[in-house]
Amino acid sequence: AQSVTQPDIHITVSEGASLELRCNYSYGATPYLFWYVQSPGQGLQLLLKYFSGDTLVQGIKGFEAEFKRSQSSFNLRKPSVHWSDAAEYFCAWMDSSYKLIFGSGTRLLVRP
Amino acid sequence: EAGVVQSPRYKIIEKKQPVAFWCNPISGHNTLYWYRQNLGQGPELLIRYENEEAVDDSQLPKDRFSAERLKGVDSTLKIQPAELGDSAVYLCASSLVETQYFGPGTRLTVL
């Protein structure tokens, strides 16, 4: 079965430090991949998406992600984290019926 | 432009009671989704509508859950009767093509 794995349940970084959140998917064909962010009590906000083309995609709030087919990965990065980035981050893959398959999420904590 | 609107934001009920959630998608979005998000997990699709038609309801527990989108715009998701395990956040999303936009969700607590 198709799946999305986010191996890190929690990550803590210091404000101003760089960030990388890992995401791996199990699927053969070129996937549609997404990163969403969820703040407490809020819905999911789209950060960025990859459908095809350039494997490095830019998103909102200074985030970027790189699609690596050889590693079945779509890791999210940010060069300098702000305290307001503390939230839960979800990686998702879209199947052929437009259903999003989500990972279990990574909670980001930011140290002052 | 207004986003996806959901109500209520929070609902607390006793088990065996009925409950309903309402969603109004982004204007012009013909595809509407209902997801359930259990604590500490990612959302899971319950049902997808294309206009008025439910095109994927394979994950909807049909013995107690029902949904409708009568005029192809807003939608209602109902649980009757609710069970303790139904406590979760119920998210509505809409899309024009591939990208789905989510509402704030309804947090349901079943006591």
Short mmCIF file of C-alpha atoms in Angstrom, two decimals:
data_model
loop_
_atom_site.label_atom_id
_atom_site.label_comp_id
_atom_site.label_asym_id
_atom_site.label_seq_id
_atom_site.Cartn_x
_atom_site.Cartn_y
_atom_site.Cartn_z
CA ALA A 1 0.00 0.00 0.00
CA GLN A 2 1.11 3.51 -0.72
CA SER A 3 2.38 5.34 2.34
CA VAL A 4 4.11 8.46 3.51
CA THR A 5 6.62 8.29 6.34
CA GLN A 6 7.76 11.14 8.51
CA PRO A 7 10.35 9.50 10.73
CA ASP A 8 10.69 12.33 13.23
CA ILE A 9 7.78 12.78 15.64
CA HIS A 10 9.34 15.84 17.28
CA ILE A 11 12.17 18.15 16.30
CA THR A 12 13.54 20.99 18.39
CA VAL A 13 15.69 23.71 16.88
CA SER A 14 16.96 27.03 18.12
CA GLU A 15 15.57 30.20 16.62
CA GLY A 16 17.77 31.23 13.71
CA ALA A 17 19.04 27.72 13.09
CA SER A 18 18.41 25.79 9.91
CA LEU A 19 15.71 23.15 9.65
CA GLU A 20 15.17 19.97 7.68
CA LEU A 21 12.07 17.82 8.08
CA ARG A 22 12.19 14.40 6.48
CA CYS A 23 9.54 12.78 4.34
CA ASN A 24 9.68 9.49 2.47
CA TYR A 25 7.01 8.00 0.24
CA SER A 26 6.49 4.55 -1.15
CA TYR A 27 5.22 4.82 -4.69
CA GLY A 28 6.63 3.97 -8.09
CA ALA A 29 5.45 6.67 -10.47
CA THR A 30 6.13 10.38 -10.19
CA PRO A 31 4.01 11.52 -7.31
CA TYR A 32 2.24 14.72 -6.51
CA LEU A 33 3.76 15.78 -3.20
CA PHE A 34 2.76 18.44 -0.71
CA TRP A 35 3.82 19.95 2.57
CA TYR A 36 1.21 21.44 4.88
CA VAL A 37 1.60 23.20 8.23
CA GLN A 38 -0.91 23.07 11.06
CA SER A 39 -0.80 25.49 13.97
CA PRO A 40 -2.65 24.56 17.17
CA GLY A 41 -6.41 24.71 16.67
CA GLN A 42 -6.04 25.55 13.00
CA GLY A 43 -6.58 23.78 9.75
CA LEU A 44 -3.83 22.84 7.35
CA GLN A 45 -2.10 25.55 5.36
CA LEU A 46 -0.33 24.65 2.14
CA LEU A 47 3.39 25.45 2.22
CA LEU A 48 4.42 24.09 -1.17
CA LYS A 49 3.79 21.39 -3.73
CA TYR A 50 5.66 19.38 -6.34
CA PHE A 51 4.07 17.99 -9.47
CA SER A 52 6.87 17.88 -12.00
CA GLY A 53 9.80 19.88 -13.37
CA ASP A 54 12.41 21.49 -11.16
CA THR A 55 12.99 19.22 -8.20
CA LEU A 56 13.66 22.13 -5.84
CA VAL A 57 10.42 23.93 -5.08
CA GLN A 58 9.95 27.16 -3.22
CA GLY A 59 7.04 27.78 -0.91
CA ILE A 60 5.63 30.36 1.41
CA LYS A 61 7.25 31.60 4.62
CA GLY A 62 10.76 30.91 3.28
CA PHE A 63 10.34 27.14 3.04
CA GLU A 64 11.65 24.97 0.23
CA ALA A 65 11.60 21.25 -0.49
CA GLU A 66 13.60 18.99 -2.75
CA PHE A 67 12.22 15.95 -4.55
CA LYS A 68 14.75 13.14 -4.81
CA ARG A 69 13.38 10.22 -6.80
CA SER A 70 16.38 7.98 -6.03
CA GLN A 71 15.74 8.33 -2.31
CA SER A 72 11.92 8.51 -2.51
CA SER A 73 12.19 11.64 -0.41
CA PHE A 74 10.67 15.10 -0.33
CA ASN A 75 12.38 16.85 2.58
CA LEU A 76 11.34 20.29 3.76
CA ARG A 77 13.98 22.89 4.58
CA LYS A 78 14.27 26.40 5.92
CA PRO A 79 17.60 28.21 6.34
CA SER A 80 16.64 30.19 9.44
CA VAL A 81 13.76 29.24 11.71
CA HIS A 82 11.56 31.83 13.40
CA TRP A 83 9.65 31.27 16.63
CA SER A 84 6.40 31.55 14.66
CA ASP A 85 7.35 28.42 12.70
CA ALA A 86 6.56 26.24 15.72
CA ALA A 87 3.73 24.01 14.51
CA GLU A 88 3.04 20.55 13.14
CA TYR A 89 4.16 19.77 9.62
CA PHE A 90 2.58 17.20 7.38
CA CYS A 91 3.94 15.70 4.20
CA ALA A 92 1.33 14.29 1.82
CA TRP A 93 1.20 12.35 -1.43
CA MET A 94 -1.73 12.49 -3.81
CA ASP A 95 -2.92 9.31 -5.49
CA SER A 96 -4.54 9.04 -8.91
CA SER A 97 -8.01 9.64 -7.42
CA TYR A 98 -6.90 12.96 -5.88
CA LYS A 99 -6.88 11.48 -2.38
CA LEU A 100 -4.19 12.89 -0.13
CA ILE A 101 -2.21 10.34 1.86
CA PHE A 102 -0.66 12.08 4.84
CA GLY A 103 2.29 11.21 7.00
CA SER A 104 1.81 11.21 10.74
CA GLY A 105 3.37 14.64 11.10
CA THR A 106 6.43 16.19 12.72
CA ARG A 107 5.98 18.64 15.57
CA LEU A 108 8.50 21.47 15.43
CA LEU A 109 9.51 23.17 18.65
CA VAL A 110 11.60 26.35 18.49
CA ARG A 111 13.93 27.30 21.33
CA PRO A 112 14.33 31.04 21.94
CA GLU B 1 -11.21 35.64 -1.07
CA ALA B 2 -12.83 33.69 1.77
CA GLY B 3 -11.37 30.32 2.61
CA VAL B 4 -13.15 27.12 3.52
CA VAL B 5 -15.64 27.77 6.29
CA GLN B 6 -16.60 25.15 8.85
CA SER B 7 -18.96 25.16 11.78
CA PRO B 8 -19.12 24.56 14.60
CA ARG B 9 -15.46 24.84 15.60
CA TYR B 10 -15.95 22.73 18.70
CA LYS B 11 -18.59 20.23 19.71
CA ILE B 12 -18.94 18.16 22.87
CA ILE B 13 -21.60 15.47 22.99
CA GLU B 14 -22.38 12.33 24.90
CA LYS B 15 -22.03 8.98 23.21
CA LYS B 16 -25.04 7.75 21.24
CA GLN B 17 -26.05 11.33 20.45
CA PRO B 18 -26.18 12.60 16.85
CA VAL B 19 -23.91 15.36 15.59
CA ALA B 20 -23.58 17.29 12.34
CA PHE B 21 -20.80 19.35 10.82
CA TRP B 22 -21.18 21.94 8.09
CA CYS B 23 -18.72 23.06 5.44
CA ASN B 24 -18.82 25.84 2.86
CA PRO B 25 -16.02 25.48 0.29
CA ILE B 26 -14.11 28.17 -1.54
CA SER B 27 -16.31 29.74 -4.19
CA GLY B 28 -15.99 27.95 -7.52
CA HIS B 29 -14.37 24.82 -6.12
CA ASN B 30 -16.38 21.89 -7.37
CA THR B 31 -14.50 19.23 -5.41
CA LEU B 32 -15.11 18.90 -1.68
CA TYR B 33 -13.47 16.53 0.78
CA TRP B 34 -14.13 15.48 4.35
CA TYR B 35 -11.17 14.21 6.37
CA ARG B 36 -10.90 12.90 9.92
CA GLN B 37 -7.79 13.63 11.94
CA ASN B 38 -7.19 11.57 15.05
CA LEU B 39 -4.91 12.90 17.76
CA GLY B 40 -1.27 12.71 16.78
CA GLN B 41 -1.99 11.55 13.24
CA GLY B 42 -2.38 12.96 9.78
CA PRO B 43 -5.84 13.46 8.26
CA GLU B 44 -7.56 10.52 6.55
CA LEU B 45 -10.10 10.93 3.79
CA LEU B 46 -13.70 10.04 4.58
CA ILE B 47 -15.47 11.15 1.42
CA ARG B 48 -14.88 13.15 -1.76
CA TYR B 49 -17.53 14.97 -3.79
CA GLU B 50 -17.41 16.15 -7.36
CA ASN B 51 -20.26 18.66 -7.42
CA GLU B 52 -23.21 16.76 -5.91
CA GLU B 53 -21.81 13.28 -6.52
CA ALA B 54 -19.90 11.33 -3.90
CA VAL B 55 -17.13 9.83 -6.05
CA ASP B 56 -15.12 8.23 -3.25
CA ASP B 57 -16.79 7.20 -0.02
CA SER B 58 -14.90 3.97 0.48
CA GLN B 59 -13.47 5.12 3.82
CA LEU B 60 -16.77 6.42 5.22
CA PRO B 61 -18.19 4.17 7.98
CA LYS B 62 -21.64 3.97 6.47
CA ASP B 63 -23.33 2.37 9.43
CA ARG B 64 -23.18 5.60 11.38
CA PHE B 65 -21.77 8.29 9.09
CA SER B 66 -23.58 10.07 6.31
CA ALA B 67 -22.83 13.09 4.18
CA GLU B 68 -24.61 15.20 1.64
CA ARG B 69 -23.88 18.00 -0.78
CA LEU B 70 -27.29 18.66 -2.22
CA LYS B 71 -26.67 21.73 -4.39
CA GLY B 72 -23.02 21.06 -5.12
CA VAL B 73 -21.84 23.83 -2.83
CA ASP B 74 -21.92 23.40 0.94
CA SER B 75 -21.90 20.02 2.62
CA THR B 76 -22.97 18.38 5.86
CA LEU B 77 -21.34 15.41 7.55
CA LYS B 78 -23.42 13.58 10.14
CA ILE B 79 -22.68 10.94 12.76
CA GLN B 80 -25.52 9.03 14.33
CA PRO B 81 -25.04 7.66 16.89
CA ALA B 82 -21.65 8.95 17.97
CA GLU B 83 -19.18 6.63 19.69
CA LEU B 84 -16.25 7.43 21.96
CA GLY B 85 -13.84 6.59 19.15
CA ASP B 86 -15.32 9.29 16.95
CA SER B 87 -13.53 11.97 18.98
CA ALA B 88 -11.31 13.68 16.44
CA VAL B 89 -10.97 16.79 14.30
CA TYR B 90 -13.13 16.75 11.19
CA LEU B 91 -11.60 18.74 8.37
CA CYS B 92 -13.25 19.93 5.20
CA ALA B 93 -11.21 20.81 2.13
CA SER B 94 -12.01 22.00 -1.36
CA SER B 95 -10.16 22.15 -4.64
CA LEU B 96 -10.47 23.40 -8.19
CA VAL B 97 -7.88 21.00 -9.60
CA GLU B 98 -5.21 19.16 -7.58
CA THR B 99 -4.42 21.50 -4.70
CA GLN B 100 -6.66 21.13 -1.68
CA TYR B 101 -7.38 23.99 0.69
CA PHE B 102 -8.47 23.16 4.20
CA GLY B 103 -10.87 24.74 6.64
CA PRO B 104 -10.11 25.17 10.35
CA GLY B 105 -11.88 21.95 11.30
CA THR B 106 -14.42 20.91 13.89
CA ARG B 107 -13.02 19.37 17.05
CA LEU B 108 -15.47 16.71 18.27
CA THR B 109 -15.31 15.32 21.78
CA VAL B 110 -17.55 12.37 22.61
CA LEU B 111 -17.99 11.73 26.34
#
